[in-house]
Short mmCIF file of C-alpha atoms in Angstrom, two decimals:
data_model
loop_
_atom_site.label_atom_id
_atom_site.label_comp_id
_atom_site.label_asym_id
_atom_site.label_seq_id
_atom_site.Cartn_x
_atom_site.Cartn_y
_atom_site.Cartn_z
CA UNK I 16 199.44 169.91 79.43
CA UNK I 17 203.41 170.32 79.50
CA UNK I 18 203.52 169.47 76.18
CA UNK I 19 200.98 171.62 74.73
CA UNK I 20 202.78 174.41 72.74
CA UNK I 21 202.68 177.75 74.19
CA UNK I 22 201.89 179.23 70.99
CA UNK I 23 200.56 177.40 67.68
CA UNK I 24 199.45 179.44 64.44
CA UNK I 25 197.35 177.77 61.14
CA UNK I 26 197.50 179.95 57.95
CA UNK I 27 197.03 183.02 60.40
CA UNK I 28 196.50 186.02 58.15
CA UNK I 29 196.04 189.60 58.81
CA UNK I 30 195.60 191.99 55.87
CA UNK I 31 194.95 195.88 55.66
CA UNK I 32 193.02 196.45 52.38
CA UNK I 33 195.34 195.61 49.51
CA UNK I 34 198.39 195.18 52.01
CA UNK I 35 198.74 191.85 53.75
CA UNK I 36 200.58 192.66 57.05
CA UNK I 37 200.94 188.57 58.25
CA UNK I 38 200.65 185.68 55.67
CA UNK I 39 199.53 182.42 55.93
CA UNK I 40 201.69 182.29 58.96
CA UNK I 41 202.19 178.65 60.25
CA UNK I 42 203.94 179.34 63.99
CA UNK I 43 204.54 176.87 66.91
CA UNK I 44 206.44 178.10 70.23
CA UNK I 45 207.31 175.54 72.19
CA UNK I 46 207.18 175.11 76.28
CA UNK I 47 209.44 176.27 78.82
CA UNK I 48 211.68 177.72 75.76
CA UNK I 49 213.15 180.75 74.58
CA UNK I 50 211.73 181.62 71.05
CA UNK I 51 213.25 184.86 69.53
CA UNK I 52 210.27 186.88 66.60
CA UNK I 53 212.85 188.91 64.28
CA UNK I 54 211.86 191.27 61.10
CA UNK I 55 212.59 194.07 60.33
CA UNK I 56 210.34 197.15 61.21
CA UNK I 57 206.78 196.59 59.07
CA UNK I 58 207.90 192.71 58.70
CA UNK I 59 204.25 191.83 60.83
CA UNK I 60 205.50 190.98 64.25
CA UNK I 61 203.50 193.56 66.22
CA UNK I 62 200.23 191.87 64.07
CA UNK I 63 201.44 188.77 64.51
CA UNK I 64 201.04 189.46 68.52
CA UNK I 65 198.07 191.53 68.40
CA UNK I 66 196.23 188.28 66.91
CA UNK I 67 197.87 186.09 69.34
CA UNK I 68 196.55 188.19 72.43
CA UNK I 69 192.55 189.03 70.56
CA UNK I 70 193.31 192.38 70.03
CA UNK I 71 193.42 192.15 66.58
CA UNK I 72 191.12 189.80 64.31
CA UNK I 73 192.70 187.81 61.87
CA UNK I 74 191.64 188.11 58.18
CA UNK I 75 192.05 184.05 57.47
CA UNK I 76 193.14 181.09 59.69
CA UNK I 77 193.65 180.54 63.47
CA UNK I 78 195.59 179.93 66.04
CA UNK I 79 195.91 178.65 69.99
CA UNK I 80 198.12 180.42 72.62
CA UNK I 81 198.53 177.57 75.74
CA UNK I 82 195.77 175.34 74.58
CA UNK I 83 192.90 178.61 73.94
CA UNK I 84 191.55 179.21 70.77
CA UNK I 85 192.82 183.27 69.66
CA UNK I 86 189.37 183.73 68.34
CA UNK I 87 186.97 182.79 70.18
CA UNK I 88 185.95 185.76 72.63
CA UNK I 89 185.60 183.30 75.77
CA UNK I 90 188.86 181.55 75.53
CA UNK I 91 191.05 184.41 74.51
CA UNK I 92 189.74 185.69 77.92
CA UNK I 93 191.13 183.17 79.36
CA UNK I 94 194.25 183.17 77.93
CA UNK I 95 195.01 186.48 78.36
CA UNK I 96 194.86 185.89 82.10
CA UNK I 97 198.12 182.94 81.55
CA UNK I 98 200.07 185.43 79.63
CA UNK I 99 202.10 188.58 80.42
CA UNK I 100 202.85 190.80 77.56
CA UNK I 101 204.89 193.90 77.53
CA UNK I 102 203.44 196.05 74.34
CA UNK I 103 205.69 197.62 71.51
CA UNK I 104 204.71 201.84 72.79
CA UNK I 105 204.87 200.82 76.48
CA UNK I 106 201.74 201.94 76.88
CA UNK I 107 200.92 203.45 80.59
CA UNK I 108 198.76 206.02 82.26
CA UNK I 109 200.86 209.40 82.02
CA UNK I 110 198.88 210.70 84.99
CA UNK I 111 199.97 208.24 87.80
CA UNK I 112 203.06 207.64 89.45
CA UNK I 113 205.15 204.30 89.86
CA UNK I 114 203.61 203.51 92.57
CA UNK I 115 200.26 204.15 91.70
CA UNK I 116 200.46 201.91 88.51
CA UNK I 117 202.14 199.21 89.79
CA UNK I 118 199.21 198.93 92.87
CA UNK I 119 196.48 199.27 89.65
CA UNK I 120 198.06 196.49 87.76
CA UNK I 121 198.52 194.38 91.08
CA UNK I 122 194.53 194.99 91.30
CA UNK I 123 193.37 193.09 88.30
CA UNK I 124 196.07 190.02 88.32
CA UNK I 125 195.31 187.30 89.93
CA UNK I 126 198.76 186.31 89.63
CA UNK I 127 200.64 188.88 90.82
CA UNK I 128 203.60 188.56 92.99
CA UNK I 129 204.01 191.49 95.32
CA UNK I 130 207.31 190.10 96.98
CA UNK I 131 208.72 190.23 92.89
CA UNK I 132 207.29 193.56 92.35
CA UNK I 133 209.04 195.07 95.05
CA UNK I 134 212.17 193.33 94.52
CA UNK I 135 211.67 194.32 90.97
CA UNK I 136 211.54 198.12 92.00
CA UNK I 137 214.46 198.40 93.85
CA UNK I 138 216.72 196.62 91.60
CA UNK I 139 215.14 198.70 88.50
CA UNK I 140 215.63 201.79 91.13
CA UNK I 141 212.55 203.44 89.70
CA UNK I 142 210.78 206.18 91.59
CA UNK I 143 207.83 205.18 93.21
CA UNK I 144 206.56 208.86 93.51
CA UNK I 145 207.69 210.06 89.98
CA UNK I 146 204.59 210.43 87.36
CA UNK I 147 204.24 208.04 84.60
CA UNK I 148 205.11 210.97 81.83
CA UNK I 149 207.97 212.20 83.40
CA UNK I 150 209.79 209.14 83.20
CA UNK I 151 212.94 208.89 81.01
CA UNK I 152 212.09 206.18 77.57
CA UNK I 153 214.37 203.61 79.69
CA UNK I 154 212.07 203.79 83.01
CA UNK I 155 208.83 203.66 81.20
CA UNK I 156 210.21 200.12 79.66
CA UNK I 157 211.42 198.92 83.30
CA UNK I 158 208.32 199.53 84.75
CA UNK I 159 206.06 197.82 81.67
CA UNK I 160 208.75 195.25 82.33
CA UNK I 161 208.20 195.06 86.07
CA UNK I 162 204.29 194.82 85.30
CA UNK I 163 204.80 191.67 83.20
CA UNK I 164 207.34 190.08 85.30
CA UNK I 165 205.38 190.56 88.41
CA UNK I 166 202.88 188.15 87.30
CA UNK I 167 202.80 184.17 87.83
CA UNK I 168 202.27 183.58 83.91
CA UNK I 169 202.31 180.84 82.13
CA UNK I 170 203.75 183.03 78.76
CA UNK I 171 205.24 185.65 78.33
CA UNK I 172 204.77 187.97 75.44
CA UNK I 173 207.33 190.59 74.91
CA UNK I 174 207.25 193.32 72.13
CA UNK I 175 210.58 195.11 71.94
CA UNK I 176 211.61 194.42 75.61
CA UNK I 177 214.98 195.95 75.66
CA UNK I 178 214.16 199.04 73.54
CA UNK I 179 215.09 202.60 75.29
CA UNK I 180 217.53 200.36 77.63
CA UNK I 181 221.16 200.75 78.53
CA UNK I 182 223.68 198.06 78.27
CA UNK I 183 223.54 196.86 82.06
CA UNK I 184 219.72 196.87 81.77
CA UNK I 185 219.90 194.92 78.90
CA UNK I 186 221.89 192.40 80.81
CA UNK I 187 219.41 192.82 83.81
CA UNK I 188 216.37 192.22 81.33
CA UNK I 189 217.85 189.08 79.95
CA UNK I 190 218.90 187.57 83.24
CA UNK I 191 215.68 187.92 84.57
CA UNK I 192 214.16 186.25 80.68
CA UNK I 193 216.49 183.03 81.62
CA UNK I 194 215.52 183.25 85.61
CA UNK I 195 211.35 182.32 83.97
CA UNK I 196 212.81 180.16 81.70
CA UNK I 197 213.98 178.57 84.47
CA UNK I 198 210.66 178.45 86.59
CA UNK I 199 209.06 177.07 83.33
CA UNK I 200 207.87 180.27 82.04
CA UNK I 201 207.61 179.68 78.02
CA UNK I 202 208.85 183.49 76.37
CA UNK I 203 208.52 184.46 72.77
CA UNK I 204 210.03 188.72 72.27
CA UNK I 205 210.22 190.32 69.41
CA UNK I 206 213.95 192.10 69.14
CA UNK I 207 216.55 193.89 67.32
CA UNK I 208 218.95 193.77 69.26
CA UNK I 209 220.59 190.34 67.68
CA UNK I 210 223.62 189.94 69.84
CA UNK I 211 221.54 189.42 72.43
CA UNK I 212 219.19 187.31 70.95
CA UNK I 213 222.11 184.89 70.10
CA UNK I 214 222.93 184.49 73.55
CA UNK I 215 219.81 183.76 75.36
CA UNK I 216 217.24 182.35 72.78
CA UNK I 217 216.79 178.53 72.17
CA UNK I 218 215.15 178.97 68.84
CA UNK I 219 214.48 181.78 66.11
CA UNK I 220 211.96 182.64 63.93
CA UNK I 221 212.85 185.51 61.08
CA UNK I 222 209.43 187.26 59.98
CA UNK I 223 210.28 189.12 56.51
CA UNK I 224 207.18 190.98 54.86
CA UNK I 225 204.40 188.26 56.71
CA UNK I 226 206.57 185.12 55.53
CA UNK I 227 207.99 182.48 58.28
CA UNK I 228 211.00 182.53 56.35
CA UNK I 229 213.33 181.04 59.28
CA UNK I 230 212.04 179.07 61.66
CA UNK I 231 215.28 176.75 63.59
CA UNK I 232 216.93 176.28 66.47
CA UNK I 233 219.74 178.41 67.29
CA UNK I 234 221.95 174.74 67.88
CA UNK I 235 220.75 173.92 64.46
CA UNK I 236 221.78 177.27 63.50
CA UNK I 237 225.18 176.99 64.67
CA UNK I 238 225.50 173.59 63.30
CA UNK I 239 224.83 173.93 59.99
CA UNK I 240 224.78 177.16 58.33
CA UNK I 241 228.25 177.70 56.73
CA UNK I 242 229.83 180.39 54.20
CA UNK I 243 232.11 178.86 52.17
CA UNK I 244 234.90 180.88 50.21
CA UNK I 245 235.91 179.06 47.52
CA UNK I 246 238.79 180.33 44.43
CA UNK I 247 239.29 179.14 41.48
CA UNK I 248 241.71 178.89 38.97
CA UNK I 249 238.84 179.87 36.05
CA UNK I 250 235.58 181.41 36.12
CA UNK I 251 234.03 179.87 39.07
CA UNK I 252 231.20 177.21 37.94
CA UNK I 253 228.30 178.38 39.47
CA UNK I 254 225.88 175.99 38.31
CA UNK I 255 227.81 173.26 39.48
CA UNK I 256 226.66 174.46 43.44
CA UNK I 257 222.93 174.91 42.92
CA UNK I 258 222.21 172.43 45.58
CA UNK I 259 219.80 171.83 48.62
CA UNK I 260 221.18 173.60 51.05
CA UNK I 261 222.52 176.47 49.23
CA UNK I 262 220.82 179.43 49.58
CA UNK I 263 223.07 182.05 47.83
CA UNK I 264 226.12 182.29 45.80
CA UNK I 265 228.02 185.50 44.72
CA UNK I 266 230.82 185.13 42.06
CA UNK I 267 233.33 188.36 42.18
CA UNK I 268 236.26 187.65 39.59
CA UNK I 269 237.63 183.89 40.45
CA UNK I 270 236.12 184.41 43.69
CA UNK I 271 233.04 182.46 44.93
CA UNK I 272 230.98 183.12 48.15
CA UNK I 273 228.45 180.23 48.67
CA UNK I 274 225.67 180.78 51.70
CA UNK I 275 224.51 177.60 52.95
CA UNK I 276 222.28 176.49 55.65
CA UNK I 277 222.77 172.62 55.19
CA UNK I 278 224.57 170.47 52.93
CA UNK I 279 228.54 172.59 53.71
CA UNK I 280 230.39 169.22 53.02
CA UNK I 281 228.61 168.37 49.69
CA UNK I 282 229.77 171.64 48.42
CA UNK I 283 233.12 171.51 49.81
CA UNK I 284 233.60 167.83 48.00
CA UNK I 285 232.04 169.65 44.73
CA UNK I 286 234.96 172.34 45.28
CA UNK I 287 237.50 169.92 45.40
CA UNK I 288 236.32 167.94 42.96
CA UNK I 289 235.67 170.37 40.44
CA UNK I 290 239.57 171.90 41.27
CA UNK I 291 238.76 175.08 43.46
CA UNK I 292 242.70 175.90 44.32
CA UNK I 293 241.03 177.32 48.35
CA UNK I 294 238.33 176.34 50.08
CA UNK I 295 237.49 177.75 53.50
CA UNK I 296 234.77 177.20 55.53
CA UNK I 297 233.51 179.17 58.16
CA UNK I 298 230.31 179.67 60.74
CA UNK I 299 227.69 182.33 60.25
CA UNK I 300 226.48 184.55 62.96
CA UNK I 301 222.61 185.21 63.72
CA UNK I 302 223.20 188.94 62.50
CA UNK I 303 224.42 187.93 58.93
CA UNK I 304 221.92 185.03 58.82
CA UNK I 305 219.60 187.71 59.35
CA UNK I 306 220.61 190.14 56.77
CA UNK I 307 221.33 187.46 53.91
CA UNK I 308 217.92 185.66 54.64
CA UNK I 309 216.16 189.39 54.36
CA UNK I 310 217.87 190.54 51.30
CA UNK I 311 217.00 187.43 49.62
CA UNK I 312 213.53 188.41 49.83
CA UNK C 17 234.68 177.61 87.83
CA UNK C 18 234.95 179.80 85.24
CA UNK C 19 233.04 179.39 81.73
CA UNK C 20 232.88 181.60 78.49
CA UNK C 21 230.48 180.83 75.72
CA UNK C 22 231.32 182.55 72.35
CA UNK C 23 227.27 182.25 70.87
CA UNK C 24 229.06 183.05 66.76
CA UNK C 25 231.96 180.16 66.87
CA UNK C 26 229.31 177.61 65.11
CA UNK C 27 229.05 175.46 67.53
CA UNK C 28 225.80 175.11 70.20
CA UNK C 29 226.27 176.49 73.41
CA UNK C 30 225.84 173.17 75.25
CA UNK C 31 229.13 171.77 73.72
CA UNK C 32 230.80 174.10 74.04
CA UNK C 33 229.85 174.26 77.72
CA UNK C 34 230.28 170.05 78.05
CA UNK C 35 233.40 170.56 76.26
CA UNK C 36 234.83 173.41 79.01
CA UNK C 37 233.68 171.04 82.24
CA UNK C 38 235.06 167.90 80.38
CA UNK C 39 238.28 169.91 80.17
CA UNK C 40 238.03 171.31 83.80
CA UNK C 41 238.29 167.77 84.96
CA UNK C 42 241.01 167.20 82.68
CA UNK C 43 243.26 169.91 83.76
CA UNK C 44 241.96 169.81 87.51
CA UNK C 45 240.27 172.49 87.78
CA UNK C 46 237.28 170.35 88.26
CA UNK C 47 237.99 166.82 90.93
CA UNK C 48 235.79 163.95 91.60
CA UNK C 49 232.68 165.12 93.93
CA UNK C 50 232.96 169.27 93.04
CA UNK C 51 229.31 170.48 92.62
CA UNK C 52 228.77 172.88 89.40
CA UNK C 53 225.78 175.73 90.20
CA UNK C 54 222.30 174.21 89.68
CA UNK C 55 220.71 175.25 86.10
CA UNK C 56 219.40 178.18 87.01
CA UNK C 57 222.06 179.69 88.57
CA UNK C 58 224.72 178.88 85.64
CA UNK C 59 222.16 180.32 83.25
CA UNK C 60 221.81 183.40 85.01
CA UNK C 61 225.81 184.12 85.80
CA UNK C 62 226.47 182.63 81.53
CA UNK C 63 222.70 185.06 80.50
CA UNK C 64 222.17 181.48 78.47
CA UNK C 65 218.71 180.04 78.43
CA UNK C 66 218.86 177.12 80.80
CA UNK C 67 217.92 174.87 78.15
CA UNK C 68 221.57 174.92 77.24
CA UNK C 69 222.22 174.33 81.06
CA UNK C 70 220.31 171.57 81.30
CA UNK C 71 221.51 169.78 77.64
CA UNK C 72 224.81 170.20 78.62
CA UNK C 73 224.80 168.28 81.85
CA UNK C 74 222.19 165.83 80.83
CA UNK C 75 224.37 164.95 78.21
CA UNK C 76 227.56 165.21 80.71
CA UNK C 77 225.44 162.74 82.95
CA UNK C 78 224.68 160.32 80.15
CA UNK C 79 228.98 159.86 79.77
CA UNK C 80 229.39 159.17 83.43
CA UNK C 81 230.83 162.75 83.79
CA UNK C 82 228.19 164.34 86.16
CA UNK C 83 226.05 162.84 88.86
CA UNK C 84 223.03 164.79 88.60
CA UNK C 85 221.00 164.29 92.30
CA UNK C 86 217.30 165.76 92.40
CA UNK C 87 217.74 169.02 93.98
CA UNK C 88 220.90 168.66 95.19
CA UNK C 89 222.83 169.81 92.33
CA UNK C 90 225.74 168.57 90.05
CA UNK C 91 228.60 166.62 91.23
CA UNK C 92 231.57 166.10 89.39
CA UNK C 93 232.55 162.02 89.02
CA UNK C 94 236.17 161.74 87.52
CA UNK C 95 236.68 158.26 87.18
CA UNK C 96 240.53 156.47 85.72
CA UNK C 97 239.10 156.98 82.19
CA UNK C 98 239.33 160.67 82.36
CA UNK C 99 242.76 161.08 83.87
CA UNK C 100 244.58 158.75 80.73
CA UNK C 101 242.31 161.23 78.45
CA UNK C 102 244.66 163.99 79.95
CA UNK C 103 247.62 161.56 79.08
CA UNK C 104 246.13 161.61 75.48
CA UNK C 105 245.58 165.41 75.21
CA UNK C 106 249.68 165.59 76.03
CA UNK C 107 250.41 163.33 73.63
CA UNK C 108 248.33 165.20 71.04
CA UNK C 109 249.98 168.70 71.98
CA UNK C 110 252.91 167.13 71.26
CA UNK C 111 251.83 165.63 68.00
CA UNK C 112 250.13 169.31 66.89
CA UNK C 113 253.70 171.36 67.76
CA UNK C 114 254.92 168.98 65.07
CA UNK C 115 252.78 169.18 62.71
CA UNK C 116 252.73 172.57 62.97
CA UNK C 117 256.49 172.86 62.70
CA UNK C 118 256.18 170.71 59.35
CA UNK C 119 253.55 173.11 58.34
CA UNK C 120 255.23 176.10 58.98
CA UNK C 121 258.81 174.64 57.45
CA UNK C 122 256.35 173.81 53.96
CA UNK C 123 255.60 177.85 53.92
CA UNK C 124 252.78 178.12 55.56
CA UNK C 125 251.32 181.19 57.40
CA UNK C 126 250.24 180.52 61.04
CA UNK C 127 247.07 182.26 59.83
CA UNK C 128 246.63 179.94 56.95
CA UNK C 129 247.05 177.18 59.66
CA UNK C 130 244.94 178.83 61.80
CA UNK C 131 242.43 178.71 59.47
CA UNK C 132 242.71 175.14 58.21
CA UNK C 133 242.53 173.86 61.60
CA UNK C 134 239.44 175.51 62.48
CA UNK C 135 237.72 174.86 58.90
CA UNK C 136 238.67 171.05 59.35
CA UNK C 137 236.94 171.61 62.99
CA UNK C 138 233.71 172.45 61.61
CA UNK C 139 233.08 168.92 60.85
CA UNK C 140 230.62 167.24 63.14
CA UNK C 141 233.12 164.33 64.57
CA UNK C 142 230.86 161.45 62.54
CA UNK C 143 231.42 162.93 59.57
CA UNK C 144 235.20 162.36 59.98
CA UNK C 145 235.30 158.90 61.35
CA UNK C 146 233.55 158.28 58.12
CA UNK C 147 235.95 159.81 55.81
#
């Protein structure tokens, strides 16, 4: 069962009319990992979830989420008990306080934790007597938080976790993400906020308009994806670095900028080889990996 | 024990994590039978997933550098080996300051040295024994 991924995704498509939200999306989240979902807004993340979780029917192909079939009414019952998911709008009952929602949502878990919900309330210092739609954008995302981290789930699911939050709730959110990982807990968010994905996440996949178009560990990430500045003492021979590996080259004067997410030593050799007078490699951050791999598309 | 992970220097954070306790025990800072926090609690002071925890002293384990004891914790072994390894980081300081003196006396900028060093760094350490 341990090995089972906690999500797994064949050719899972979504489409709206003429616009296909998700395409042919082949996904697999691994166990007792970190997995980070970027795209930009409208790239078919919140989809991409909504399928996962039944609350959206794919168009074409399937998927599993720990083991359970997403489209089969029975299993994604099931399922749906094993995961914890925090939704993109937060959505809560305006009309009830803190208190009242978090003793509603302890009514229909079977895995809730009381001892972690009330440790969870205190730290988040939320109001217990405050109504629901009088809480700031910041508190309404603690308590959804507190709702899903309350629970003894085997996934969990989050949808813009750290949106509406300060800087020392970020920190809290993603302390308490690596304190699951830790128990086991296999978590797959959707974020923006890439600095912090780079920190916590074990692996990354980049979602641009329905395409997988990353899909890596962040180790591998670090490893191999290099941009390498290269001069010239002519026109810089471009053709000469359309290799595997090289996903990008801009040429500004005798100036060459070559984006590469394998193969950095072949095209250093090639540089020196074919006379480049500098050559300087350098690592590339999640954030420009990010960018570059969107603009691309 | 103190630890800071830089996640955009290009290298994965267990390295650079083995790397820091390999050169705690070098320095010191680290002697035979210290325990290190158990996974969870590194991962939670570094925010890290403790994935990279557990890589990093798995792999510290597998070179005889951490005793690993089921729930127990970490526990530092420093055997001989170690303590000539801080001879050999000496004797490469010394090396570097000349090297770097040459460098400097050729014309070179300390941030064009800078750079070189860290660009020649970049290789993954099989790559150079084969050059």
């Amino acid at each position: 069962m341990t090995n089972t991924p906690a999500i797994q995704t064949h050719d899972l498509t979504k489409s709206y009319g003429s616009l296909t939200a998700v395409r042919g999306l082949n996904l697999t989240v691994a166990p007792k990992r970190i997995t980070a979902f970027l795209g930009q807004n409208g790239a078919g993340k919140s989809t991409t979830i909504k399928m996962l979780l039944g609350m959206t029917r794919p168009t074409s192909g399937d998927g599993a989420v720990l083991g359970k079939r997403i489209t089969d009414a029975a299993e994604n019952r099931e399922l749906r008990g094993k995961v914890a998911y925090v939704a993109e709008d937060k959505p809560l009952y305006g009309y009830m306080t803190v208190e009242q929602t978090i003793f509603f949502a302890s009514s229909f878990y079977s895995d809730w934790r009381p001892d972690e919900a009330s440790r969870l309330l205190s730290e988040y210092k939320l109001p217990p007597q405050r109504k629901v739609k009088s809480l700031s954008k910041g508190m309404r995302t603690k308590l959804a938080l507190l709702l899903a981290f309350a629970r003894r789930s085997e996934l969990l699911i989050l949808d813009e976790p750290s949106e509406g939050l300060d800087p020392v709730a970020i920190e809290h959110l993603l302390q308490t993400l690596v304190a699951r990982a830790a128990e086991g807990v296999a978590i797959f968010f959707s974020s923006h906020q890439i600095a912090e994905v780079e920190r916590v996440a074990d692996h990354v996949c980049i979602l641009e308009k329905g395409r997988l178009l990353v899909d890596a560990s962040l180790d591998h990430l670090r490893q191999f994806y290099r941009r390498i500045e290269l001069v010239f003492p002519f026109p810089p021979p471009e053709r000469e670095f359309r290799i595997t590996g090289v996903e990008r080259i801009q040429t500004k004067g005798l100036q060459m900028s070559v984006f590469a997410s394998s193969n950095a030593q072949d095209v250093v050799e090639r540089a020196h080889n074919l006379n480049a007078v500098s050559v300087e490699v350098a690592p590339i951050g999640l954030r420009d990996i990010f960018l570059e791999t969107v603009k691309e598309n | 024990m103190f630890f800071k992970l830089t996640p955009t220097t290009g290298q994965p954070l267990y390295l650079q994590l083995m790397q820091q306790i390999r050169h705690a025990t070098e320095t010191g800072a680290l002697q035979d039978g210290d325990q290190l926090p158990g996974i969870r609690t590194l991962a939670e002071e570094l925010v890290v997933s403790p994935n990279t925890v557990a890589k990093a002293y798995s792999e510290l384990e597998h070179d005889g550098l951490l005793e690993l004891r089921q729930g127990s914790g970490a526990f530092v072994s420093v055997k001989r080996r170690t303590r000539s390894l801080a001879d050999h980081v000496q004797v490469a300081r010394r090396r570097l300051r000349d090297l770097i003196e040459q460098l400097r006396e050729n014309g070179l900028l300390d941030e064009e040295i800078k750079r070189a060093f860290e660009a020649e760094l970049l290789y993954p350490a099989e790559i150079v024994r084969k050059r």
